[in-house]
């Protein structure tokens, strides 16, 4: 989704994400077990930035990206676009 990993920093060595941070990542469809501390913190910062700017969630953005649709859209716009994708696929499957 266009997030470039931060360079590793020595002061993050040995740190782990808190239970709340892990739960937030899981709720967004991200496996925290596959991330180190710095990567997890970076993704949480990006999630918060997207919330603050009214952009769609990571889950929505990932689905939009799968269909080559724009990912820097509002939650409502993303929802409409996803509904269109689902409706189009359903019509093709039942035809």
XYZ file of N, CA and C in Angstrom:
285
model
N 0.807 -1.205 0.000
C 0.000 0.000 0.000
C 0.843 1.258 0.000
N 2.062 1.122 -0.433
C 2.919 2.274 -0.570
C 3.631 2.698 0.704
N 3.632 1.857 1.720
C 4.333 2.186 2.960
C 5.738 1.603 2.872
N 6.728 2.477 2.916
C 8.123 2.014 2.860
C 8.628 1.779 4.273
N 9.225 0.624 4.536
C 9.681 0.335 5.902
C 10.739 1.314 6.385
N 10.630 1.664 7.666
C 11.642 2.500 8.295
C 12.927 1.711 8.435
N 14.035 2.382 8.450
C 15.325 1.738 8.696
C 15.356 1.231 10.137
N 15.938 0.045 10.361
C 16.016 -0.485 11.728
C 16.797 0.462 12.646
N 16.350 0.561 13.891
C 17.020 1.423 14.873
C 17.378 0.584 16.086
N 18.582 0.780 16.581
C 19.099 -0.028 17.686
C 18.206 0.072 18.925
N 17.589 1.242 19.175
C 16.805 1.389 20.393
C 15.498 0.594 20.353
N 15.144 0.043 19.190
C 13.952 -0.801 19.089
C 14.260 -2.281 19.302
N 15.528 -2.630 19.352
C 15.907 -4.033 19.532
C 15.311 -4.586 20.819
N 14.679 -5.723 20.707
C 14.126 -6.399 21.874
C 12.748 -5.916 22.300
N 12.245 -4.842 21.712
C 10.927 -4.340 22.076
C 9.850 -5.159 21.378
N 8.703 -5.248 22.008
C 7.562 -5.942 21.407
C 6.344 -5.030 21.466
N 5.421 -5.277 20.580
C 4.182 -4.505 20.552
C 3.326 -4.874 21.755
N 2.573 -3.905 22.247
C 1.676 -4.165 23.372
C 0.472 -4.972 22.888
N -0.324 -5.458 23.834
C -1.526 -6.215 23.489
C -2.498 -5.349 22.690
N -2.637 -4.073 23.068
C -3.545 -3.173 22.335
C -3.042 -2.905 20.922
N -1.729 -2.739 20.770
C -1.167 -2.507 19.438
C -1.370 -3.741 18.566
N -1.128 -4.914 19.137
C -1.320 -6.171 18.404
C -2.773 -6.331 17.980
N -3.703 -6.027 18.897
C -5.130 -6.139 18.587
C -5.539 -5.177 17.473
N -4.996 -3.962 17.500
C -5.310 -2.979 16.451
C -4.859 -3.486 15.086
N -3.647 -4.001 15.020
C -3.143 -4.524 13.748
C -3.998 -5.693 13.270
N -4.349 -6.593 14.170
C -5.174 -7.738 13.787
C -6.532 -7.284 13.274
N -7.120 -6.297 13.938
C -8.423 -5.785 13.504
C -8.350 -5.195 12.105
N -7.195 -4.668 11.733
C -7.005 -4.094 10.399
C -6.594 -5.151 9.372
N -6.544 -6.422 9.784
C -6.201 -7.500 8.854
C -4.717 -7.675 8.640
N -3.918 -7.211 9.598
C -2.462 -7.305 9.499
C -1.976 -8.303 10.534
N -1.130 -9.232 10.126
C -0.574 -10.228 11.035
C 0.603 -9.628 11.795
N 0.425 -9.296 13.082
C 1.515 -8.677 13.829
C 2.688 -9.629 14.063
N 2.453 -10.923 13.971
C 3.523 -11.899 14.155
C 4.569 -11.847 13.053
N 4.203 -11.270 11.924
C 5.135 -11.190 10.796
C 5.935 -9.891 10.801
N 5.736 -9.057 11.833
C 6.370 -7.742 11.886
C 7.298 -7.628 13.089
N 8.347 -6.843 12.925
C 9.130 -6.500 14.112
C 8.491 -5.258 14.739
N 9.026 -4.832 15.866
C 8.462 -3.714 16.619
C 8.352 -2.447 15.760
N 9.418 -2.094 15.083
C 9.434 -0.856 14.293
C 8.419 -0.906 13.160
N 8.310 -2.044 12.499
C 7.339 -2.170 11.410
C 5.914 -2.038 11.943
N 5.647 -2.664 13.083
C 4.326 -2.569 13.694
C 3.980 -1.136 14.056
N 4.928 -0.437 14.678
C 4.714 0.967 15.040
C 4.476 1.816 13.798
N 5.207 1.535 12.731
C 5.059 2.299 11.498
C 3.655 2.096 10.909
N 3.194 0.848 10.898
C 1.861 0.587 10.355
C 0.779 1.219 11.224
N 0.968 1.199 12.535
C 0.001 1.846 13.419
C -0.036 3.351 13.142
N 1.114 3.957 12.937
C 1.168 5.383 12.604
C 0.422 5.655 11.291
N 0.582 4.774 10.320
C -0.105 4.936 9.036
C -1.611 4.747 9.194
N -2.025 3.789 10.005
C -3.450 3.582 10.272
C -4.039 4.848 10.887
N -3.359 5.411 11.878
C -3.831 6.633 12.539
C -3.868 7.814 11.573
N -2.872 7.921 10.712
C -2.858 8.995 9.710
C -4.071 8.882 8.795
N -4.363 7.659 8.357
C -5.504 7.440 7.467
C -6.803 7.797 8.178
N -6.925 7.428 9.456
C -8.119 7.787 10.223
C -8.248 9.300 10.314
N -7.154 9.973 10.678
C -7.178 11.424 10.850
C -7.558 12.150 9.562
N -7.146 11.600 8.430
C -7.436 12.230 7.142
C -8.748 11.739 6.520
N -9.460 10.854 7.220
C -10.742 10.358 6.727
C -10.620 9.400 5.563
N -9.467 8.764 5.434
C -9.252 7.824 4.330
C -9.770 6.436 4.695
N -9.900 5.591 3.696
C -10.402 4.242 3.906
C -9.445 3.428 4.784
N -9.967 2.349 5.336
C -9.175 1.478 6.211
C -8.158 0.677 5.393
N -7.219 0.065 6.101
C -6.245 -0.793 5.426
C -6.941 -1.944 4.706
N -7.939 -2.537 5.359
C -8.662 -3.647 4.726
C -9.306 -3.185 3.422
N -9.955 -2.037 3.463
C -10.579 -1.505 2.250
C -9.527 -1.206 1.188
N -8.434 -0.570 1.602
C -7.382 -0.207 0.650
C -6.768 -1.447 0.008
N -6.565 -2.489 0.791
C -5.987 -3.716 0.249
C -6.904 -4.321 -0.813
N -8.210 -4.325 -0.550
C -9.169 -4.859 -1.520
C -9.223 -3.992 -2.776
N -9.223 -2.686 -2.592
C -9.226 -1.785 -3.751
C -7.970 -1.984 -4.600
N -6.832 -2.118 -3.946
C -5.571 -2.308 -4.670
C -5.602 -3.611 -5.471
N -6.239 -4.636 -4.938
C -6.331 -5.919 -5.644
C -7.040 -5.751 -6.986
N -7.950 -4.781 -7.067
C -8.696 -4.536 -8.306
C -8.184 -3.298 -9.041
N -6.962 -2.870 -8.715
C -6.324 -1.716 -9.355
C -7.167 -0.452 -9.270
N -7.818 -0.272 -8.130
C -8.612 0.925 -7.887
C -7.830 1.842 -6.947
N -8.130 3.126 -6.953
C -7.390 4.052 -6.080
C -7.608 3.720 -4.606
N -6.567 3.937 -3.797
C -6.635 3.602 -2.375
C -6.672 4.831 -1.472
N -6.432 6.001 -1.988
C -6.485 7.224 -1.190
C -7.842 7.889 -1.356
N -8.872 7.156 -0.955
C -10.247 7.638 -1.042
C -10.874 7.570 0.350
N -11.989 8.229 0.524
C -12.678 8.218 1.815
C -13.246 6.826 2.100
N -13.607 6.615 3.352
C -14.219 5.338 3.732
C -15.500 5.099 2.942
N -16.318 6.144 2.828
C -17.593 6.010 2.110
C -17.375 5.711 0.630
N -16.428 6.410 0.015
C -16.141 6.169 -1.403
C -15.597 4.752 -1.592
N -14.728 4.323 -0.704
C -14.186 2.957 -0.789
C -15.312 1.936 -0.659
N -16.226 2.182 0.246
C -17.354 1.277 0.435
C -18.198 1.177 -0.833
N -18.452 2.311 -1.457
C -19.217 2.302 -2.723
C -18.473 1.544 -3.815
N -17.170 1.774 -3.904
C -16.378 1.098 -4.940
C -16.358 -0.411 -4.695
N -16.222 -0.817 -3.455
C -16.209 -2.247 -3.118
C -17.571 -2.852 -3.428
N -18.652 -2.145 -3.091
C -19.995 -2.630 -3.431
C -20.136 -2.828 -4.933
N -19.602 -1.905 -5.730
C -19.653 -2.037 -7.188
C -18.896 -3.274 -7.658
N -17.728 -3.517 -7.072
C -16.938 -4.700 -7.441
C -17.726 -5.967 -7.118
N -18.296 -6.021 -5.930
C -19.057 -7.205 -5.503
C -20.265 -7.399 -6.405
N -20.977 -6.323 -6.690
C -22.173 -6.408 -7.542
C -21.802 -6.882 -8.950
N -20.719 -6.370 -9.498
C -20.276 -6.760 -10.837
C -19.880 -8.232 -10.868
N -19.150 -8.683 -9.860
C -18.741 -10.095 -9.804
C -19.958 -10.992 -9.649
N -20.946 -10.574 -8.851
C -22.141 -11.386 -8.631
C -22.914 -11.525 -9.933
N -23.026 -10.425 -10.700
C -23.748 -10.482 -11.993
C -23.052 -11.433 -12.961
N -21.723 -11.373 -13.002
C -20.979 -12.259 -13.908
C -21.138 -13.716 -13.498
N -21.131 -13.983 -12.202
C -21.218 -15.357 -11.721
C -22.615 -15.951 -11.981
N -23.649 -15.123 -11.918
C -25.007 -15.647 -12.098
C -25.444 -15.624 -13.559
N -24.669 -15.031 -14.438
C -25.041 -14.941 -15.850
C -24.783 -16.237 -16.587
